[in-house]
mmCIF file with all atom_site columns, C-alpha atoms in Angstrom:
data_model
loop_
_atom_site.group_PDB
_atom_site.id
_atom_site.type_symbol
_atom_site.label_atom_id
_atom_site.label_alt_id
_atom_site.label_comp_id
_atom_site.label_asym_id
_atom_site.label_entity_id
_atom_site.label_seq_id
_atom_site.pdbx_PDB_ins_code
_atom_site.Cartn_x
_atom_site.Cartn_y
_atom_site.Cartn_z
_atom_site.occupancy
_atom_site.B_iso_or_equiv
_atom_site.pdbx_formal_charge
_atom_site.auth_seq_id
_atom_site.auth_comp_id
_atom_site.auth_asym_id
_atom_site.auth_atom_id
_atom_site.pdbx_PDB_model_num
ATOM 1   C CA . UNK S 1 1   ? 19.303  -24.548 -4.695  1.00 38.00 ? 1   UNK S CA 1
ATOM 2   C CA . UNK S 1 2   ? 16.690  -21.974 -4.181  1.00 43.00 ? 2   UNK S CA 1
ATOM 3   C CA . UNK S 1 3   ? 17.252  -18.348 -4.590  1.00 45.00 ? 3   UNK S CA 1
ATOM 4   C CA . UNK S 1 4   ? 17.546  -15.550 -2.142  1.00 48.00 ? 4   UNK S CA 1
ATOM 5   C CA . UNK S 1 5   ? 14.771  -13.731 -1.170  1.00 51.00 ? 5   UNK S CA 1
ATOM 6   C CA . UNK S 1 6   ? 16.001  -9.852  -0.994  1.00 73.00 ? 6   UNK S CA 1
ATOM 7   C CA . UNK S 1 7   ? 12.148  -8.226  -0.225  1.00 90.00 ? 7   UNK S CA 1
ATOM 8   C CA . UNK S 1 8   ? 12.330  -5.935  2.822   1.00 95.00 ? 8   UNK S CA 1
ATOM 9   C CA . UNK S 1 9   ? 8.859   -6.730  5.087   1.00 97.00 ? 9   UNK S CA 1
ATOM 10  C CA . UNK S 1 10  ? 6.964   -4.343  7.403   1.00 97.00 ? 10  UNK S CA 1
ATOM 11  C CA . UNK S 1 11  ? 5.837   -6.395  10.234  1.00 97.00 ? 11  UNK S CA 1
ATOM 12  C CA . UNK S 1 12  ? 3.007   -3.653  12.257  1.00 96.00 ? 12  UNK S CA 1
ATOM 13  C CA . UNK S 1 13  ? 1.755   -5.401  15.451  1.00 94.00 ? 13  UNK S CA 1
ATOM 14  C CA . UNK S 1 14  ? 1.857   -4.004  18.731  1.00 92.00 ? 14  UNK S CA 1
ATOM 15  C CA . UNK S 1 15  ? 2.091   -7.635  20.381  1.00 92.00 ? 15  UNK S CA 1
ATOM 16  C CA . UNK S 1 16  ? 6.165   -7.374  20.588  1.00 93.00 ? 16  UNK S CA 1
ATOM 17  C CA . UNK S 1 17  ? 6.263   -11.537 21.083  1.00 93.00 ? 17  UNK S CA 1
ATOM 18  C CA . UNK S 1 18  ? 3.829   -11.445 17.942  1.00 91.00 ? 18  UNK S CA 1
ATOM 19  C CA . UNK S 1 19  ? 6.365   -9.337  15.806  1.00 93.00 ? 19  UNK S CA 1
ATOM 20  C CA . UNK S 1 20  ? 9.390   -11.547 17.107  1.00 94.00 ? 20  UNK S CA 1
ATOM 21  C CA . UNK S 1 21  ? 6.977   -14.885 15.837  1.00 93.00 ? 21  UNK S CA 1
ATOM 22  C CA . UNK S 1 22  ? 6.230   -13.272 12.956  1.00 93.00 ? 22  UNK S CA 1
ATOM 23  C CA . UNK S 1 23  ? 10.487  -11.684 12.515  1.00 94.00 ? 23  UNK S CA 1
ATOM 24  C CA . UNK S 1 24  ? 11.917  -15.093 12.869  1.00 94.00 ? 24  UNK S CA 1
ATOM 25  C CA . UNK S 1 25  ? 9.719   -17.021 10.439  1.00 94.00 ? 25  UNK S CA 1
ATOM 26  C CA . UNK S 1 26  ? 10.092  -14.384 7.770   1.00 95.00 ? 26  UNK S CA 1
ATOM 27  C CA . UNK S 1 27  ? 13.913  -14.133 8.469   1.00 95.00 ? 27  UNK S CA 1
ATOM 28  C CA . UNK S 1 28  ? 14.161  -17.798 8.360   1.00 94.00 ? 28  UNK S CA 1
ATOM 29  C CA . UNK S 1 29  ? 12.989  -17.247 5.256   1.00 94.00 ? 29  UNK S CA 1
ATOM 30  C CA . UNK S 1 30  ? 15.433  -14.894 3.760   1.00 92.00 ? 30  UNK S CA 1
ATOM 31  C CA . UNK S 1 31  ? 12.726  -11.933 4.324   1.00 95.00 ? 31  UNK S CA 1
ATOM 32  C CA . UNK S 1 32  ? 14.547  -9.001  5.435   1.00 95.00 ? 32  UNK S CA 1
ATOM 33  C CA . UNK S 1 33  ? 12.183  -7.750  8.330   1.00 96.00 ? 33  UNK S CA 1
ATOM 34  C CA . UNK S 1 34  ? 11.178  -3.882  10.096  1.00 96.00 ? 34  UNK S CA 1
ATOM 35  C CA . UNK S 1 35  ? 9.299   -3.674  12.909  1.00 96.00 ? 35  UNK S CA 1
ATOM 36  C CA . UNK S 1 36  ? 6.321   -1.189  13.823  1.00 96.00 ? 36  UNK S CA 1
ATOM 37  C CA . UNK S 1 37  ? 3.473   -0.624  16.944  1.00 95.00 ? 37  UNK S CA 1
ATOM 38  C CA . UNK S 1 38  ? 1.745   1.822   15.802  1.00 94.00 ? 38  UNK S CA 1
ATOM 39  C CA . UNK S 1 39  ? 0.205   3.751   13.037  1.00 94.00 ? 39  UNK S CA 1
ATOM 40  C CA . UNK S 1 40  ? 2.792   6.475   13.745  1.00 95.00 ? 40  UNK S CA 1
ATOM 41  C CA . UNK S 1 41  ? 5.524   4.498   13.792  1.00 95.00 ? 41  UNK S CA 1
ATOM 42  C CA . UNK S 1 42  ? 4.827   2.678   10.613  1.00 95.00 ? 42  UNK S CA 1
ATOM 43  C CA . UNK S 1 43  ? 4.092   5.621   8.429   1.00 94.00 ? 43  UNK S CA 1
ATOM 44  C CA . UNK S 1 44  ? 7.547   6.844   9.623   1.00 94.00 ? 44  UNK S CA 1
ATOM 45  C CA . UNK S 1 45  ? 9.481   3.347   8.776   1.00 94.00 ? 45  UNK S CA 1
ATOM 46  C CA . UNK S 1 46  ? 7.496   3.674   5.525   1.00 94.00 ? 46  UNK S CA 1
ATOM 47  C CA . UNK S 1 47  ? 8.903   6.676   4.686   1.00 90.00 ? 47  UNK S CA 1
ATOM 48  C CA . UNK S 1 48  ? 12.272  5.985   5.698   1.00 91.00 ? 48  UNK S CA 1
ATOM 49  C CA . UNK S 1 49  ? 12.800  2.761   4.526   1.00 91.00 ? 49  UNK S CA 1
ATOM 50  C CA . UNK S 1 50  ? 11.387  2.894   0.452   1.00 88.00 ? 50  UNK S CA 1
ATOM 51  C CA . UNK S 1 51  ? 12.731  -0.300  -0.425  1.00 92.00 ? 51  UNK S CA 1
ATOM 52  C CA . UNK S 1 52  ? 9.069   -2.524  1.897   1.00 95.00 ? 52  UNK S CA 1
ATOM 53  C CA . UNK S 1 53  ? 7.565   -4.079  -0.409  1.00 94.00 ? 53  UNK S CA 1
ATOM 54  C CA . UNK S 1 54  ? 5.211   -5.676  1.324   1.00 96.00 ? 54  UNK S CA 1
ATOM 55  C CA . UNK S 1 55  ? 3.999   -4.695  5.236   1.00 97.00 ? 55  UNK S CA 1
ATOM 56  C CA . UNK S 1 56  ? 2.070   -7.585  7.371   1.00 96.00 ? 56  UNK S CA 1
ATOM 57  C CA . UNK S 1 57  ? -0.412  -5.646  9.379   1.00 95.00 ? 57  UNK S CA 1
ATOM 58  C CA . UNK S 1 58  ? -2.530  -6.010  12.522  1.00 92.00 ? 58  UNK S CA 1
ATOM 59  C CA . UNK S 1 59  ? -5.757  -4.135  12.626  1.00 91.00 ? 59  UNK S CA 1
ATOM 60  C CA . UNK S 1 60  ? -5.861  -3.829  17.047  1.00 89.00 ? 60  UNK S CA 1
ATOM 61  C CA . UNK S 1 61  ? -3.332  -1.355  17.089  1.00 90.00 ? 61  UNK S CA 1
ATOM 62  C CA . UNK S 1 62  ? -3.073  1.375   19.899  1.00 90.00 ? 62  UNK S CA 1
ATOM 63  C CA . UNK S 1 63  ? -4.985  3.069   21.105  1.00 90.00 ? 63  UNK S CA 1
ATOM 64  C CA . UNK S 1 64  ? -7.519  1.410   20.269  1.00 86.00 ? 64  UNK S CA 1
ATOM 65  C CA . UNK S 1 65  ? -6.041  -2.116  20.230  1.00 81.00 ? 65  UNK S CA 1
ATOM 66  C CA . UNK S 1 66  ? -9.593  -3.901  20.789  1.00 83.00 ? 66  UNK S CA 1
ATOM 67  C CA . UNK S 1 67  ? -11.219 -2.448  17.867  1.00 85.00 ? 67  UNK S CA 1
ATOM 68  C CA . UNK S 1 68  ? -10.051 -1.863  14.042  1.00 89.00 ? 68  UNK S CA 1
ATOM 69  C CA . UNK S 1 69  ? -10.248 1.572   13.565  1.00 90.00 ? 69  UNK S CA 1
ATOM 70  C CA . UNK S 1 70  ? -6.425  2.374   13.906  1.00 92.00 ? 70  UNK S CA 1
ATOM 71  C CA . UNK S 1 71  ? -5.374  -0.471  11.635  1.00 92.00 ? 71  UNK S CA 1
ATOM 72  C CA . UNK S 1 72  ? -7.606  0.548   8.891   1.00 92.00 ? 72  UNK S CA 1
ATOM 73  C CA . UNK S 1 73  ? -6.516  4.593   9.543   1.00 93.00 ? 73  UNK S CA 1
ATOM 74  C CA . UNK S 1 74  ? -3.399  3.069   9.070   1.00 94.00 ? 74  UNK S CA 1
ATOM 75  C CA . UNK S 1 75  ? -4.348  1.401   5.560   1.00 93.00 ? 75  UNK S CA 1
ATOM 76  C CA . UNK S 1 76  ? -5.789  4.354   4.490   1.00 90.00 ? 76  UNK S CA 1
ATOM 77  C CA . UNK S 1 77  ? -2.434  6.388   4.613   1.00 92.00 ? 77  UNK S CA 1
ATOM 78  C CA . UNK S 1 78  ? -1.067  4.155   2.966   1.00 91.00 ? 78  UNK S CA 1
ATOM 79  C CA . UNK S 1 79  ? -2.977  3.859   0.013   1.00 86.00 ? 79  UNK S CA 1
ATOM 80  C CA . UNK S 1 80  ? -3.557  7.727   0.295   1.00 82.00 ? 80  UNK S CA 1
ATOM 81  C CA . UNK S 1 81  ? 0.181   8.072   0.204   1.00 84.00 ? 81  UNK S CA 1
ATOM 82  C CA . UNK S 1 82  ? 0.129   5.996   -3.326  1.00 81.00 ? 82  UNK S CA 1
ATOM 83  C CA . UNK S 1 83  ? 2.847   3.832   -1.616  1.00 85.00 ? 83  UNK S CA 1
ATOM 84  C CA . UNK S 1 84  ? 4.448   0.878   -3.767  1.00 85.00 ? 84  UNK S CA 1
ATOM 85  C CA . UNK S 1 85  ? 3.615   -1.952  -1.244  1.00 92.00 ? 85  UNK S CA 1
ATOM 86  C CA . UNK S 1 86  ? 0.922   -4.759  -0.361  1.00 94.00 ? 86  UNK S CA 1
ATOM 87  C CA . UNK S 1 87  ? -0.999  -4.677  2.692   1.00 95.00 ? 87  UNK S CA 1
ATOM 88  C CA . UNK S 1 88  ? -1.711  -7.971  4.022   1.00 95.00 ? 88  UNK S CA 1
ATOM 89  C CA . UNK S 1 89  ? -4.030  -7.593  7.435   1.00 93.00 ? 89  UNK S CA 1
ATOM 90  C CA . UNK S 1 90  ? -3.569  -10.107 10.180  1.00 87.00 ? 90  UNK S CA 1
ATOM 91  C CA . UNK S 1 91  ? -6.091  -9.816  13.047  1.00 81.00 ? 91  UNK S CA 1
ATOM 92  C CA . UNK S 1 92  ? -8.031  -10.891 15.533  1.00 77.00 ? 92  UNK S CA 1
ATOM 93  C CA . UNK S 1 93  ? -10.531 -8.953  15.282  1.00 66.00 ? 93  UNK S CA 1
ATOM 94  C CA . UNK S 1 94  ? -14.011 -8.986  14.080  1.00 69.00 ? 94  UNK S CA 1
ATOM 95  C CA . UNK S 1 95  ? -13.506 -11.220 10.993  1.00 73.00 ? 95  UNK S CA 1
ATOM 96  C CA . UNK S 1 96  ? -16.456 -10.176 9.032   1.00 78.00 ? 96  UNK S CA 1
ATOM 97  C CA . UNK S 1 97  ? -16.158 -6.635  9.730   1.00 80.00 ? 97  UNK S CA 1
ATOM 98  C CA . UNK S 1 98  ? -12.621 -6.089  9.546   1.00 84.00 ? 98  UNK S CA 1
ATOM 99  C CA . UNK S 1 99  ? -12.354 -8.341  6.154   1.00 84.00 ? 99  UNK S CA 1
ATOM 100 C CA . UNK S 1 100 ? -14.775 -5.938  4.632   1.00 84.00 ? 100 UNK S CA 1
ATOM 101 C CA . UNK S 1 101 ? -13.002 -2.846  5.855   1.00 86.00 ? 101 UNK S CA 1
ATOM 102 C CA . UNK S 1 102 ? -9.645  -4.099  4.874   1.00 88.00 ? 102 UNK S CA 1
ATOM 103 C CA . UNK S 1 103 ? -10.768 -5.151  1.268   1.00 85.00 ? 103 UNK S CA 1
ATOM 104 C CA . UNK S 1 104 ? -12.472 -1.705  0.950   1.00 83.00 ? 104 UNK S CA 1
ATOM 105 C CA . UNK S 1 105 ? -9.536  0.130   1.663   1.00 86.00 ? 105 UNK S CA 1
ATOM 106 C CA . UNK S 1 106 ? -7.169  -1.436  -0.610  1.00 85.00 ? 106 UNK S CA 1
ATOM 107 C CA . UNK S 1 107 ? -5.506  -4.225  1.572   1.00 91.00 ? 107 UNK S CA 1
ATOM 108 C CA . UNK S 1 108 ? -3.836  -6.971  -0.672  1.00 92.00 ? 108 UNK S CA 1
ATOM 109 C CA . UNK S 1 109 ? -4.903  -9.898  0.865   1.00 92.00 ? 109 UNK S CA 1
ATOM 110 C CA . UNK S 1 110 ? -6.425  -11.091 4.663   1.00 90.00 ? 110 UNK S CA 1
ATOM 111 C CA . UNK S 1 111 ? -5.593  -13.376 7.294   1.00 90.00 ? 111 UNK S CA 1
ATOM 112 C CA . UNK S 1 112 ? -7.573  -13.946 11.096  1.00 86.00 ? 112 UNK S CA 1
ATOM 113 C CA . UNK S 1 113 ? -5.206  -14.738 13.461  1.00 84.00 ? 113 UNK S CA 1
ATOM 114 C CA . UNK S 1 114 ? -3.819  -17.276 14.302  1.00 84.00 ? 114 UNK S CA 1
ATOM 115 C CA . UNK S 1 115 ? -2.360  -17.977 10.914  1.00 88.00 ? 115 UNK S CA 1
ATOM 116 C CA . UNK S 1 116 ? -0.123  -20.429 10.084  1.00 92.00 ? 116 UNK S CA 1
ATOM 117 C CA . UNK S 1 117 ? 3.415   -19.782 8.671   1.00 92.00 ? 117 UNK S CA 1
ATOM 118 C CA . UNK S 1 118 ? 2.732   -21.220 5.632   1.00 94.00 ? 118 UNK S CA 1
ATOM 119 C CA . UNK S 1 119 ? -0.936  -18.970 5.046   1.00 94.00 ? 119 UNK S CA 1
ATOM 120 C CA . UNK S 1 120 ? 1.909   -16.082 6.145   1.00 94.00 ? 120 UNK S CA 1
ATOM 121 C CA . UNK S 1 121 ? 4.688   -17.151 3.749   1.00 95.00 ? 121 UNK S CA 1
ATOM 122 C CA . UNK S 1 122 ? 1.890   -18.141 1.026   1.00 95.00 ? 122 UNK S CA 1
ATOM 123 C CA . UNK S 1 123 ? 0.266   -14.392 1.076   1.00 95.00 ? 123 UNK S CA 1
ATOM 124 C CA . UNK S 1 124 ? 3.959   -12.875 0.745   1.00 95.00 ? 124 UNK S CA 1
ATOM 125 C CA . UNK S 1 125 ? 4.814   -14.747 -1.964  1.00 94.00 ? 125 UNK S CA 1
ATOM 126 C CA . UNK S 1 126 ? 1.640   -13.773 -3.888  1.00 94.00 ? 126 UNK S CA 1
ATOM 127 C CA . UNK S 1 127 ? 1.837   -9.954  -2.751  1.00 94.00 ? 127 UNK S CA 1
ATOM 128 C CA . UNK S 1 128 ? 5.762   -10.121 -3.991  1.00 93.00 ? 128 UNK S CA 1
ATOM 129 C CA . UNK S 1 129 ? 4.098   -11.745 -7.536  1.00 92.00 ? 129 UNK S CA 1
ATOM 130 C CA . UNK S 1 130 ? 1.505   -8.804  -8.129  1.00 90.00 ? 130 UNK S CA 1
ATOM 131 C CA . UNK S 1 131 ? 4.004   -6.427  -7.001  1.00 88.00 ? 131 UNK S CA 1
ATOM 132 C CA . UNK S 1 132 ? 6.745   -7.767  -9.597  1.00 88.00 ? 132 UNK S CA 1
ATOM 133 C CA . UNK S 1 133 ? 3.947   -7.877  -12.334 1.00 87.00 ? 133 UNK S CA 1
ATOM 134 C CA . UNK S 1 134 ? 2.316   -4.442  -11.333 1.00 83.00 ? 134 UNK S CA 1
ATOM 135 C CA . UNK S 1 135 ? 6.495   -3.075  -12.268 1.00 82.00 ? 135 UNK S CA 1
ATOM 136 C CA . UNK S 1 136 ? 6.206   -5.182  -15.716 1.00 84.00 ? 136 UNK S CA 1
ATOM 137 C CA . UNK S 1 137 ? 3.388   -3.751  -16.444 1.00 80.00 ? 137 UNK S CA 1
ATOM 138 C CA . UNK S 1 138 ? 4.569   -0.117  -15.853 1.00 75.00 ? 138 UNK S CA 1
ATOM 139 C CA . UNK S 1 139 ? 7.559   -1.189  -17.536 1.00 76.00 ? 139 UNK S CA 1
ATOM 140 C CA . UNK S 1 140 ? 5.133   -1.186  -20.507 1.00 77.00 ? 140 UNK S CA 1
ATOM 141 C CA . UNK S 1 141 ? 3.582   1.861   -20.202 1.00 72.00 ? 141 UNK S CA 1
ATOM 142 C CA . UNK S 1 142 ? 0.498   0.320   -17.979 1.00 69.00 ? 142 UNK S CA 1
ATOM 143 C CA . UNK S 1 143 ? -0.568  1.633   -14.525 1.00 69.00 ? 143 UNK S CA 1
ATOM 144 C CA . UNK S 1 144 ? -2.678  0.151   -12.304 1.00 68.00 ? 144 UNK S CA 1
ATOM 145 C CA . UNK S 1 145 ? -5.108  1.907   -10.372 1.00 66.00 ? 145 UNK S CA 1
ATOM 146 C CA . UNK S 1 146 ? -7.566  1.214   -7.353  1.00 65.00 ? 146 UNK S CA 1
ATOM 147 C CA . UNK S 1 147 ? -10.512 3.350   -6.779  1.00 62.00 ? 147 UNK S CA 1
ATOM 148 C CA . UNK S 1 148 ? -13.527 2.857   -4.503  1.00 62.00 ? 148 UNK S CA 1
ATOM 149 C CA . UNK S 1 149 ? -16.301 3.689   -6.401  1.00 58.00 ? 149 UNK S CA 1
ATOM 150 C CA . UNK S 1 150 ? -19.732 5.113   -4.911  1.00 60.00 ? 150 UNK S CA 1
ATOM 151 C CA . UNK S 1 151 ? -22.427 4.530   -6.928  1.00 60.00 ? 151 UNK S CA 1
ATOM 152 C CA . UNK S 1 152 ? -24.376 6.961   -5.960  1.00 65.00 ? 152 UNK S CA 1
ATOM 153 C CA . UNK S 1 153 ? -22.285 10.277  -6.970  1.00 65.00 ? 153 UNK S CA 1
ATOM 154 C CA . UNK S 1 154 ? -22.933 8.666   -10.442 1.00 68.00 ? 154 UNK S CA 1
ATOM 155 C CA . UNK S 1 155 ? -20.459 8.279   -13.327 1.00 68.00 ? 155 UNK S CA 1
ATOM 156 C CA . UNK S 1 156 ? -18.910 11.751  -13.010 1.00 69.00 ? 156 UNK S CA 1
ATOM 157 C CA . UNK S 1 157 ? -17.892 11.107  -9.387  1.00 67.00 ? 157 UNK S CA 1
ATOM 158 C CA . UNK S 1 158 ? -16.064 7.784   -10.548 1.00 69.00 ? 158 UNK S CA 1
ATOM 159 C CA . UNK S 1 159 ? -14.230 9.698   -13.221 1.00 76.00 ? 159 UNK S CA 1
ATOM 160 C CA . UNK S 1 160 ? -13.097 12.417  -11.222 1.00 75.00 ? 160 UNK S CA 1
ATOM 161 C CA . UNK S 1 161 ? -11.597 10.097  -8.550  1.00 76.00 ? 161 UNK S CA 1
ATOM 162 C CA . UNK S 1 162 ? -9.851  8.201   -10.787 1.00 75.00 ? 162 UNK S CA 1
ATOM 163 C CA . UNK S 1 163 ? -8.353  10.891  -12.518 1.00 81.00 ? 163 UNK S CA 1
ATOM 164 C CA . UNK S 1 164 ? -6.824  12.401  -9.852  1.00 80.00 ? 164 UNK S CA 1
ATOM 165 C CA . UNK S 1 165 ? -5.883  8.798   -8.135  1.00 78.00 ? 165 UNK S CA 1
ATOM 166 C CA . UNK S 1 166 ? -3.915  8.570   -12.081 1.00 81.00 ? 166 UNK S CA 1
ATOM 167 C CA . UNK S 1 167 ? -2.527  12.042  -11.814 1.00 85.00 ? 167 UNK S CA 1
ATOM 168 C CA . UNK S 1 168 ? -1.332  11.567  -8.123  1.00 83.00 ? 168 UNK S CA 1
ATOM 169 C CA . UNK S 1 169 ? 0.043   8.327   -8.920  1.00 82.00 ? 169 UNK S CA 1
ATOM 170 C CA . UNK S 1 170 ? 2.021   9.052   -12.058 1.00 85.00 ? 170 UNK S CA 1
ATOM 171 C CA . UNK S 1 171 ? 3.598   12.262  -10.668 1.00 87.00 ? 171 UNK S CA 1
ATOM 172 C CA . UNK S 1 172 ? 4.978   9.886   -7.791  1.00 81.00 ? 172 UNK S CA 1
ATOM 173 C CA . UNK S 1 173 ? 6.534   7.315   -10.289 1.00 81.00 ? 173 UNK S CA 1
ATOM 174 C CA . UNK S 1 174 ? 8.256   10.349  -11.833 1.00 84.00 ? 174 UNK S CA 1
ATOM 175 C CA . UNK S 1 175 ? 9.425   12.083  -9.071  1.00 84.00 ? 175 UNK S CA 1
ATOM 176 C CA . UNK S 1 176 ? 6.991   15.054  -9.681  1.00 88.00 ? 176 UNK S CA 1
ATOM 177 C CA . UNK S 1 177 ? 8.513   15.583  -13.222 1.00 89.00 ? 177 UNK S CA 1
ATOM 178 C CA . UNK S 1 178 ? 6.282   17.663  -15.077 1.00 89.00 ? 178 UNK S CA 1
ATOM 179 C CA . UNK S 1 179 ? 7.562   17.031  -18.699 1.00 89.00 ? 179 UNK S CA 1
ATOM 180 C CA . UNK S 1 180 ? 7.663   12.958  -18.150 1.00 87.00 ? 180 UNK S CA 1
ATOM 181 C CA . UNK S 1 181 ? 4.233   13.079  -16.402 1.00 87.00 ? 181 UNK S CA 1
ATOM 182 C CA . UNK S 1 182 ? 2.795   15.026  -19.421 1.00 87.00 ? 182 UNK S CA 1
ATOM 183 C CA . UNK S 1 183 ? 4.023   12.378  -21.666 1.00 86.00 ? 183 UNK S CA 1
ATOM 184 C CA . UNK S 1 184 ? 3.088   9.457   -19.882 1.00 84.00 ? 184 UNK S CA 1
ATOM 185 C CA . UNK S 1 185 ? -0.406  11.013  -19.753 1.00 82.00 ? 185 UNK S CA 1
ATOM 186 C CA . UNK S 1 186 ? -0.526  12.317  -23.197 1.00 84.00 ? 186 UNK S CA 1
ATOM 187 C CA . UNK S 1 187 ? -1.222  15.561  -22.535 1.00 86.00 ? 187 UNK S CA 1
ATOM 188 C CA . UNK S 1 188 ? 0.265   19.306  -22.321 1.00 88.00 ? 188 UNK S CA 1
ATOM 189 C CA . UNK S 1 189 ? 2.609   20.494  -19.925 1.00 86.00 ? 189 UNK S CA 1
ATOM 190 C CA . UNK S 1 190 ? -0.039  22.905  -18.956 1.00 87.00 ? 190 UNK S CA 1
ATOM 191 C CA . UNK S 1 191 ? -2.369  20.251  -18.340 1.00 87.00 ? 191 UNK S CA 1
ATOM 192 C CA . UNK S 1 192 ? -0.795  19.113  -15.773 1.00 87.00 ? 192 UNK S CA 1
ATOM 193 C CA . UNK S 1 193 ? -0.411  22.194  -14.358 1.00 87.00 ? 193 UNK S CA 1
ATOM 194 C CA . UNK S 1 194 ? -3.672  22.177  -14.210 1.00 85.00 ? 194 UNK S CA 1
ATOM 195 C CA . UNK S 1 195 ? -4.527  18.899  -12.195 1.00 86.00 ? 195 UNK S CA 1
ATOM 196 C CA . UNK S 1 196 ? -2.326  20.224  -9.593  1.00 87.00 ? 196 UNK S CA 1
ATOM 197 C CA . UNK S 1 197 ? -4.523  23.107  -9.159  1.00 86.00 ? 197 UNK S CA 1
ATOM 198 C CA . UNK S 1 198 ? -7.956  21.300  -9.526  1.00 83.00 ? 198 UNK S CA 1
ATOM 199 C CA . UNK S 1 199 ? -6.612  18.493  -7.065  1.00 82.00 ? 199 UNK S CA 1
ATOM 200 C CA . UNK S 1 200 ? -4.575  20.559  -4.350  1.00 84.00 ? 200 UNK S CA 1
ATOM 201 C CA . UNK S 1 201 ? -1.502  18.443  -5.277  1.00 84.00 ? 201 UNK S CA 1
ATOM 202 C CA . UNK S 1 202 ? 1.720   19.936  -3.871  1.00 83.00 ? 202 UNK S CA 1
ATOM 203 C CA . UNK S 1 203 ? 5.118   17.921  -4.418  1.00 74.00 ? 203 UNK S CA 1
ATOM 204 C CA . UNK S 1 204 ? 5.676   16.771  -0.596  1.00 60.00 ? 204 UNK S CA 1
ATOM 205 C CA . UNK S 1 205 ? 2.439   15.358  -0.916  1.00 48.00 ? 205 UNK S CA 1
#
């Protein structure tokens, strides 16, 4: 007897016979399934619905449905966001082009269209695996972060970016509290207070 899959799934695609394709395999699956068409719309179901763990989504989305540039607008508030969840990109688009724009942006993991339900299934599973190890890990104290690095603003550039990527993303695991995020970081309170100045951070961000 297998056991129950309780993940909630963010299905973006602005193909409404895709999404139902895409819905019933998932379902049949025990995936608990959300629907989007649009950058707007997903950023709102995001928000509203805290429990997706893991959002399938296509890179043609409107208005620009024959190119990639809403999809991967899309990725980026995500990842600017600091939202728990893997992107997996579906599309038809430009493979070459659109792989290499996902990946840089922080997708999880990508698929051309048409995919089969098991490449689908096979790329949830693994995003549900990092995403249960990626909370074991912060169970311990760890925290993963993902920074695009350009060589070319040299070493202090790097370090900068990923030290407000760390500040950003600890304050979200806890809930913009000052003392814990202190702690976890090892530093003052007043250091912290700090970062929020140098980095523009405000709590509803």
């Amino acid at each position: 007897m297998t056991t129950q899959s309780t993940s909630h799934l963010l299905v973006v695609d602005d193909d409404p016979a895709l999404r139902m394709m895409l819905r019933g395999v998932l379902e049949l699956n025990d995936f608990q399934v959300s629907e989007a068409e649009s950058r707007d719309s997903a950023l709102a179901m995001l928000t509203q619905q805290t429990d997706i763990s893991v959002v399938i989504l296509d890179l043609g989305l409107p208005p620009y449905a024959h190119e990639i540039v809403e999809g991967i607008a899309t990725l980026q508030a995500i990842q600017a966001a600091i939202l728990p969840v893997k992107v997996i990109v579906l599309t038809g688009q430009d493979q070459e082009a659109a792989a290499l724009a996902a990946i840089r942006e922080g997708a999880f993991d990508f698929l051309a269209k048409p995919a089969s339900a098991d490449a689908i299934l096979r790329a949830v599973r693994r995003a549900e695996l990092f995403l249960q190890k990626e909370r074991e890990l912060g169970e311990l104290g760890i925290t993963r972060i993902a920074i695009n690095a350009q060589i070319s603003d040299g070493l202090k550039g790097v370090r900068v970016d990923a030290e407000e990527r760390l500040v950003r993303q600890i304050l979200k695991e806890t809930g913009f509290n000052v003392n814990q995020s202190a702690k976890r970081l090892g530093v003052k309170r007043e250091n912290i207070y700090y970062f929020l100045k140098k980095f523009g951070i405000e709590r509803d961000a």
